[in-house]
Coordinates of C-alpha atoms and ligand atoms in Angstrom, one line a residue:
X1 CA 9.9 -0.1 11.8
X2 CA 9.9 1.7 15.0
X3 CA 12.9 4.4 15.8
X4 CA 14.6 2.2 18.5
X5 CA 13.7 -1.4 16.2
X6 CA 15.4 0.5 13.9
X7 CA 18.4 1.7 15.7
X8 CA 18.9 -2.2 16.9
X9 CA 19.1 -2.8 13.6
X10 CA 21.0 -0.1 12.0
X11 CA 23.5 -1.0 15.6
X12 CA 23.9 -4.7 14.3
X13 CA 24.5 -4.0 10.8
X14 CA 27.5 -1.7 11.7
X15 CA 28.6 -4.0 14.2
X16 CA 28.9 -6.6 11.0
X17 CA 30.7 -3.9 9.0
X18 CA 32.9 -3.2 11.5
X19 CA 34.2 -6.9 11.8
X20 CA 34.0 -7.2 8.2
X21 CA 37.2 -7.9 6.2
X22 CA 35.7 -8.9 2.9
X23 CA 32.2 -7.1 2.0
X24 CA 29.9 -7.7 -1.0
X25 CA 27.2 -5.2 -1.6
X26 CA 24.3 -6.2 -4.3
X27 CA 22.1 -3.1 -5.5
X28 CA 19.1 -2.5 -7.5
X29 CA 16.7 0.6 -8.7
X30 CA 16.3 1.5 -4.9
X31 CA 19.6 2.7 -3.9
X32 CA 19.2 5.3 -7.1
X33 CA 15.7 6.1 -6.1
X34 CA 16.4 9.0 -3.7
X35 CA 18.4 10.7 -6.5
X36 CA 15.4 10.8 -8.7
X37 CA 15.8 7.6 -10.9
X38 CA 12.4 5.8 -10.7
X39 CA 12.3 2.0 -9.4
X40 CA 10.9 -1.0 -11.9
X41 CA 8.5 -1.9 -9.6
X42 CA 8.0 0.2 -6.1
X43 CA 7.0 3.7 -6.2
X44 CA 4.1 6.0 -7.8
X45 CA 6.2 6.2 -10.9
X46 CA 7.4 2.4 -11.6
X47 CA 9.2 2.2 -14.9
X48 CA 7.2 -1.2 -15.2
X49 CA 4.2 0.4 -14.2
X50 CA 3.5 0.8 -18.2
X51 CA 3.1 -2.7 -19.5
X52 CA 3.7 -0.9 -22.6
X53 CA 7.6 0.3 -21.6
X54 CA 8.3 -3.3 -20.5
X55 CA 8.0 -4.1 -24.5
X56 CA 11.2 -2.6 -24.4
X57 CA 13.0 -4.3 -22.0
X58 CA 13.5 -7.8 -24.5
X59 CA 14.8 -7.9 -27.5
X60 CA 11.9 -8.8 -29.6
X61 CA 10.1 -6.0 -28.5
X62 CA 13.0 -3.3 -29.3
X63 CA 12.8 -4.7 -32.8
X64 CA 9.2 -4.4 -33.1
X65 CA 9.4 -0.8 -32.5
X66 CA 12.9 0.6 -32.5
X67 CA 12.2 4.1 -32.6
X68 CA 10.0 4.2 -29.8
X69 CA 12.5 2.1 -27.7
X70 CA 15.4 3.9 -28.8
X71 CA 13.6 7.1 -27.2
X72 CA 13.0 5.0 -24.3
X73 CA 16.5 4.2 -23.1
X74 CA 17.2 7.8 -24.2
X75 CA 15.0 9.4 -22.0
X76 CA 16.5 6.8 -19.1
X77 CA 20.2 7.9 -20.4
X78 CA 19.3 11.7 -20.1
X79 CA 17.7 11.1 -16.5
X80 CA 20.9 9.7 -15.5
X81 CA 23.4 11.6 -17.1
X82 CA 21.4 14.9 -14.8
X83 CA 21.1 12.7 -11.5
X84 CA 23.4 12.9 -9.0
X85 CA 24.6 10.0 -6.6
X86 CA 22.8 10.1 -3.2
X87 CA 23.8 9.5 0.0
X88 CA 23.9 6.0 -0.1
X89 CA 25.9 5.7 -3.0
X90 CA 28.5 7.5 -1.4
X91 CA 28.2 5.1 1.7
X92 CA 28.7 2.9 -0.8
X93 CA 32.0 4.0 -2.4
X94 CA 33.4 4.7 1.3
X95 CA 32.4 1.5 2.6
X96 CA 34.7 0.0 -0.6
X97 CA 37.7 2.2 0.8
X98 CA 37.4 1.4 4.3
X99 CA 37.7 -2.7 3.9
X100 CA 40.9 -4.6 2.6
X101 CA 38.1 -7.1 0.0
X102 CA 35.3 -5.6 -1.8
X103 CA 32.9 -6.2 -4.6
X104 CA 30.0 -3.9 -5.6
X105 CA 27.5 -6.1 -7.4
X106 CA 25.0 -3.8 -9.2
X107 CA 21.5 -4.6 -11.3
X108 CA 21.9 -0.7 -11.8
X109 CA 23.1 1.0 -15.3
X110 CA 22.8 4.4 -14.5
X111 CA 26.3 5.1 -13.7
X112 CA 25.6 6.8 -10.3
X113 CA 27.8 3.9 -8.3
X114 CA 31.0 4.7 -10.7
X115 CA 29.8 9.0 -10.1
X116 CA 30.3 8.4 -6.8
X117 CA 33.7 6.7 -6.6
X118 CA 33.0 3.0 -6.3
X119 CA 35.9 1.0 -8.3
X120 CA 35.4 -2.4 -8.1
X121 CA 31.5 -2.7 -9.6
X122 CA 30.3 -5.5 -11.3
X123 CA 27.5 -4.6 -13.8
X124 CA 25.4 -7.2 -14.3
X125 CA 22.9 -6.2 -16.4
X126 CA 25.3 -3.8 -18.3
X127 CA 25.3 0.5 -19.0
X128 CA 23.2 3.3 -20.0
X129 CA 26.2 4.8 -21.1
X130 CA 27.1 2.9 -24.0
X131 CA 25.4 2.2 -26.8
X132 CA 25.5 -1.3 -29.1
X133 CA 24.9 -2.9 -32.7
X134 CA 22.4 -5.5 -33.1
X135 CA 24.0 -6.3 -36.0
X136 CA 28.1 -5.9 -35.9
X137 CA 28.1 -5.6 -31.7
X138 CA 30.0 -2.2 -32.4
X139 CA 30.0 -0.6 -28.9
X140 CA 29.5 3.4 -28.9
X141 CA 29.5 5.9 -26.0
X142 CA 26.3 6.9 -25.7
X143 CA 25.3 10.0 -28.6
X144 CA 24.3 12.6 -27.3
X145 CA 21.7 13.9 -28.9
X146 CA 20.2 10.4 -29.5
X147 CA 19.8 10.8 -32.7
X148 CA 18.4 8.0 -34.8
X149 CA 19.5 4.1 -33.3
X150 CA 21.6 3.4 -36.5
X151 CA 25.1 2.1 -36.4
X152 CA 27.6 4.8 -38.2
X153 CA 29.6 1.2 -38.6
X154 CA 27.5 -0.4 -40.9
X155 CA 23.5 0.8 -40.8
X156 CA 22.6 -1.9 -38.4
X157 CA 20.1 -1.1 -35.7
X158 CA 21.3 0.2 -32.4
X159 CA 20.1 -0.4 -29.1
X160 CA 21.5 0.4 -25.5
X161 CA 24.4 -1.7 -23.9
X162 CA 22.1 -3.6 -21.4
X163 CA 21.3 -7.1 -20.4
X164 CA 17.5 -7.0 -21.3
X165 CA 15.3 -10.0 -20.8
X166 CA 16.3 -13.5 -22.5
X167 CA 19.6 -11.9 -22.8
X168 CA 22.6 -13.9 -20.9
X169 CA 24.6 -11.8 -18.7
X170 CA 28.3 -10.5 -19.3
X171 CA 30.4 -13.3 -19.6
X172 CA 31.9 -14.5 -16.1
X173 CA 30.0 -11.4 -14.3
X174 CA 27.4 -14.1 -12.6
X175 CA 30.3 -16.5 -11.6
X176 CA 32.6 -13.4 -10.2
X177 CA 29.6 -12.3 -8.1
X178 CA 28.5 -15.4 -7.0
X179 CA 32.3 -16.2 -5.9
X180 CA 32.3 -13.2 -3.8
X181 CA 28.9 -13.8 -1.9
X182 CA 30.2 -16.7 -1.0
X183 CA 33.8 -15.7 0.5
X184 CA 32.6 -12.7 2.1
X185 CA 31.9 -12.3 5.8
X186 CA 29.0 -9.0 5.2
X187 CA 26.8 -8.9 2.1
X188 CA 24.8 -5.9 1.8
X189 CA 21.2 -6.8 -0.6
X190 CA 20.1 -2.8 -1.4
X191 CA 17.5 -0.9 -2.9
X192 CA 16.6 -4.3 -4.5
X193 CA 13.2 -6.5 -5.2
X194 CA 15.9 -9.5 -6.0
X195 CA 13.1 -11.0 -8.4
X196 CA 14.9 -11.2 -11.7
X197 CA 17.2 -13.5 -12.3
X198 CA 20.0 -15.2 -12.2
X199 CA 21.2 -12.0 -10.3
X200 CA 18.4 -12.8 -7.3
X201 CA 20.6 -15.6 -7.0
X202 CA 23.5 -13.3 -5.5
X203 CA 22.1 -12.8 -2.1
X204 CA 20.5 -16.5 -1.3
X205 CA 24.0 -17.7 -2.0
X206 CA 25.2 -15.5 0.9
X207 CA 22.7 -16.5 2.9
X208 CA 23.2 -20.6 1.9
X209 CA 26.6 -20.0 2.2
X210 CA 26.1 -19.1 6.4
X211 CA 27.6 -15.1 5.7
X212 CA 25.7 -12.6 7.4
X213 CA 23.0 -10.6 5.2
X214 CA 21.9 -7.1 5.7
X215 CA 18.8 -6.4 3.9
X216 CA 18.5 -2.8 3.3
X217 CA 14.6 -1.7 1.7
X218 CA 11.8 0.0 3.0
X219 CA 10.0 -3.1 1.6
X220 CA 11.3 -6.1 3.4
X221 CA 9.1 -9.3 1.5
X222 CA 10.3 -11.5 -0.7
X223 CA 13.7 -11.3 0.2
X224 CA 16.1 -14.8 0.6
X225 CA 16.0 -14.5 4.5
X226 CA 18.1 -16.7 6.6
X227 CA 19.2 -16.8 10.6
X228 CA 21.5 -14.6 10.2
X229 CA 19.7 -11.7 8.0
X230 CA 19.6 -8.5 9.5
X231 CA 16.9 -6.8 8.0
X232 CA 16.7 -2.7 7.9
X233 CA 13.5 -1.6 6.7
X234 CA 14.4 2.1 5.5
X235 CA 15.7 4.4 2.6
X236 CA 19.3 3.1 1.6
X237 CA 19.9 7.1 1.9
X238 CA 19.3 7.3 5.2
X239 CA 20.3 4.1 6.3
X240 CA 23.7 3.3 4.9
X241 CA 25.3 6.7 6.3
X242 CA 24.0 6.0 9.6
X243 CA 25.4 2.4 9.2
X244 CA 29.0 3.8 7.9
X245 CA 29.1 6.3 10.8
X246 CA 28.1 3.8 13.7
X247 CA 30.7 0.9 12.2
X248 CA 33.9 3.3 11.6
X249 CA 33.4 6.2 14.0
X250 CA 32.9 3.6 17.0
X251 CA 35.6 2.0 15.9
X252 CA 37.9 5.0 15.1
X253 CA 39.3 2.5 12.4
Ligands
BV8_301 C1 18.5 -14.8 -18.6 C2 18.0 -4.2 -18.1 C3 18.9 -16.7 -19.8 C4 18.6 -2.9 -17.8 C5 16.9 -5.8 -16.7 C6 10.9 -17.4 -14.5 C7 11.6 -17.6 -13.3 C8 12.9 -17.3 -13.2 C9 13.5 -16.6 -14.2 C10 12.8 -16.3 -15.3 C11 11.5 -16.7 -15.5 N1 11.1 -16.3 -16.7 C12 12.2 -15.6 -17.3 C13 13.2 -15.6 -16.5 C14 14.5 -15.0 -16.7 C15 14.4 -13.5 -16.5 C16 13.8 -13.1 -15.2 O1 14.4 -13.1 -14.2 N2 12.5 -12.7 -15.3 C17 11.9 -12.3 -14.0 C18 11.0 -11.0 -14.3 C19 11.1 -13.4 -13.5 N3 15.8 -13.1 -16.6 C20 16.4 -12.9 -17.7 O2 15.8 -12.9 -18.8 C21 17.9 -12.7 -17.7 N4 18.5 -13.4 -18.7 O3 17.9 -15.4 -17.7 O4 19.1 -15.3 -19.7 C22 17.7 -16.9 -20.7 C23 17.9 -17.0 -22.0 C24 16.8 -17.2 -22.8 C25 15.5 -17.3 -22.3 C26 15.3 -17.2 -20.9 C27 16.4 -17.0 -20.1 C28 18.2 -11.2 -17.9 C29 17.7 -10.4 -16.7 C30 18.1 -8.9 -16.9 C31 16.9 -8.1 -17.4 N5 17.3 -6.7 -17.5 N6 17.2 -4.6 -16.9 C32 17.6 -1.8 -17.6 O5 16.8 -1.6 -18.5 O6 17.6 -1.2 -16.5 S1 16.1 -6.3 -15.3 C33 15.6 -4.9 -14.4 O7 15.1 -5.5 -13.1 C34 16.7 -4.0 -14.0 O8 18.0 -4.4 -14.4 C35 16.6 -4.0 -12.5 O9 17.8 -3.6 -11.9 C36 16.2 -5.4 -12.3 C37 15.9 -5.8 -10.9 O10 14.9 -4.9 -10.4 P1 15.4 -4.0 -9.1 O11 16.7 -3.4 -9.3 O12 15.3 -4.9 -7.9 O13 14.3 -2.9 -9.1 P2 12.8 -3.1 -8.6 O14 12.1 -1.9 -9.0 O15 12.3 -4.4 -8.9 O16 12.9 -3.0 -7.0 C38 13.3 -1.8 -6.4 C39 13.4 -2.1 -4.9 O17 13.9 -1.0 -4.2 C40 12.1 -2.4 -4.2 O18 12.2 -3.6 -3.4 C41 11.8 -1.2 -3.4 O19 11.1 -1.5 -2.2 C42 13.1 -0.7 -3.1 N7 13.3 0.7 -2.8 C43 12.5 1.7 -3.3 N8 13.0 2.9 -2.8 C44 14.1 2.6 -2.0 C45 14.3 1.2 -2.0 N9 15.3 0.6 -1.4 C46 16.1 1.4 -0.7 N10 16.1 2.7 -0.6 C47 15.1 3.4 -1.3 N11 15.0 4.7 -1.2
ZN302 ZN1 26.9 -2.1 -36.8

């Protein structure tokens, strides 16, 4: 995308933000990519890039090899636990004290939205920094070390607290999210493929519902477009400050 293509862009998304009351912002592996966290699918280093790892990610495949999933996740939680929010995060987190509604709708268990301030997140796909029973659904902080994935509750197999495929999502977290794409005058789609459902579903029900979409990704396919998508084609780092600053600075609200 050209500087001044852009600028028009990065220009009508703060103009959105700025006449926002309620905003809804949706985030995936993107918006945590630019603080070291590698993406499922985009990037030189794609978690999913290792058809292997993705044995993992359902829980069939955890049983089958417990140990080596357990160091999975692990590994994830440690690379967390050392990131740091990025810029956009804290965007993110100001954005949410800047507007009277707001709901921050994240596919992301890494923490770094919560690190960074944001209140009002919705996880959908759950935490990195708990841990859970298979067997008696004990929930754990994470342990740190890992140690071996066996519940001090009852010697049932432990696994992290995250959606993984075939796995429903938190109870009422799908409706609450869907609820506030569609009431919200700005929804914010960032750092996100939006190709795994039923959370995909977030932003087309912003756009069906006629609210104002701002697509922010260096890679703009695939996503739910409709008339009045404003797509940014850039790093949610460098693009939501500059949208923050333009909307509220402008404004002097
Ligand atoms: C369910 C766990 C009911 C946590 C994850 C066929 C059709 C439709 C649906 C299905 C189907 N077959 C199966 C399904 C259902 C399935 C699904 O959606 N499959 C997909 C793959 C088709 N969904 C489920 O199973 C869900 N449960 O449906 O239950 C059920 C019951 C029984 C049987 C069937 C169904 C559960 C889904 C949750 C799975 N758990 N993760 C973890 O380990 O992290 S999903 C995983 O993908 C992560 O949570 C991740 O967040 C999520 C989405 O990925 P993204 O966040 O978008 O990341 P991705 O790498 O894809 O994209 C990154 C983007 O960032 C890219 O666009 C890139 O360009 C961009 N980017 C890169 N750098 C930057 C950037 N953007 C901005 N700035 C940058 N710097
Ligand atoms: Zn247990």
């Amino acid at each position: 995308m050209s500087d001044d293509i852009l600028g028009a862009a990065i220009d009508a998304a703060a103009r959105a933000l700025a006449a926002a009351t309620s905003v809804v912002v949706f985030t995936g592996a993107g918006v945590s990519a630019e603080s070291g966290i590698p993406t499922f699918r985009s990037g030189a280093n794609a978690l999913w890039s290792n058809a292997d790892i993705a044995q993992f990610a359902n829980p069939t495949g955890y049983r089958r090899r417990p140990h080596d999933a357990w160091s999975w996740y692990a590994k994830r939680a440690q690379v967390a636990r050392e990131a740091q929010p990025n810029a956009a995060h804290h965007a993110i987190a100001e954005i949410e004290r800047r507007v009277s509604s707001f709901v921050l709708v994240t596919q992301n268990v890494d923490g770094l939205h919560r690190r960074a301030g944001s209140a009002n997140v919705i996880e959908l796909h759950g935490t990195l920094r708990r841990a859970r029973c298979f067997a008696c659904s004990r929930y754990s902080e994470w342990p740190e070390p890992p140690g071996e994935p066996t519940c001090g509750d009852c010697g049932g197999l432990l696994r992290p607290d995250v959606v993984m495929f075939e796995e429903m999502l938190p109870e009422g977290a799908m409706e609450a999210a869907i609820d506030a794409a569609r009431a919200c005058d700005v929804l914010f789609s960032v750092g996100t493929s939006a190709l795994v459902w039923p959370a995909a579903e977030i932003p087309r029900a912003a756009v069906n519902a006629g609210k104002t979409v701002v697509v922010v990704n260096p890679d703009l396919e695939g996503h739910p477009w409709g008339r009045t998508t404003i797509s940014v084609r850039g790093a949610a780092g460098a693009v939501l400050p500059r949208v923050v600053e333009r909307a509220w600075n402008r404004e002097q609200r």
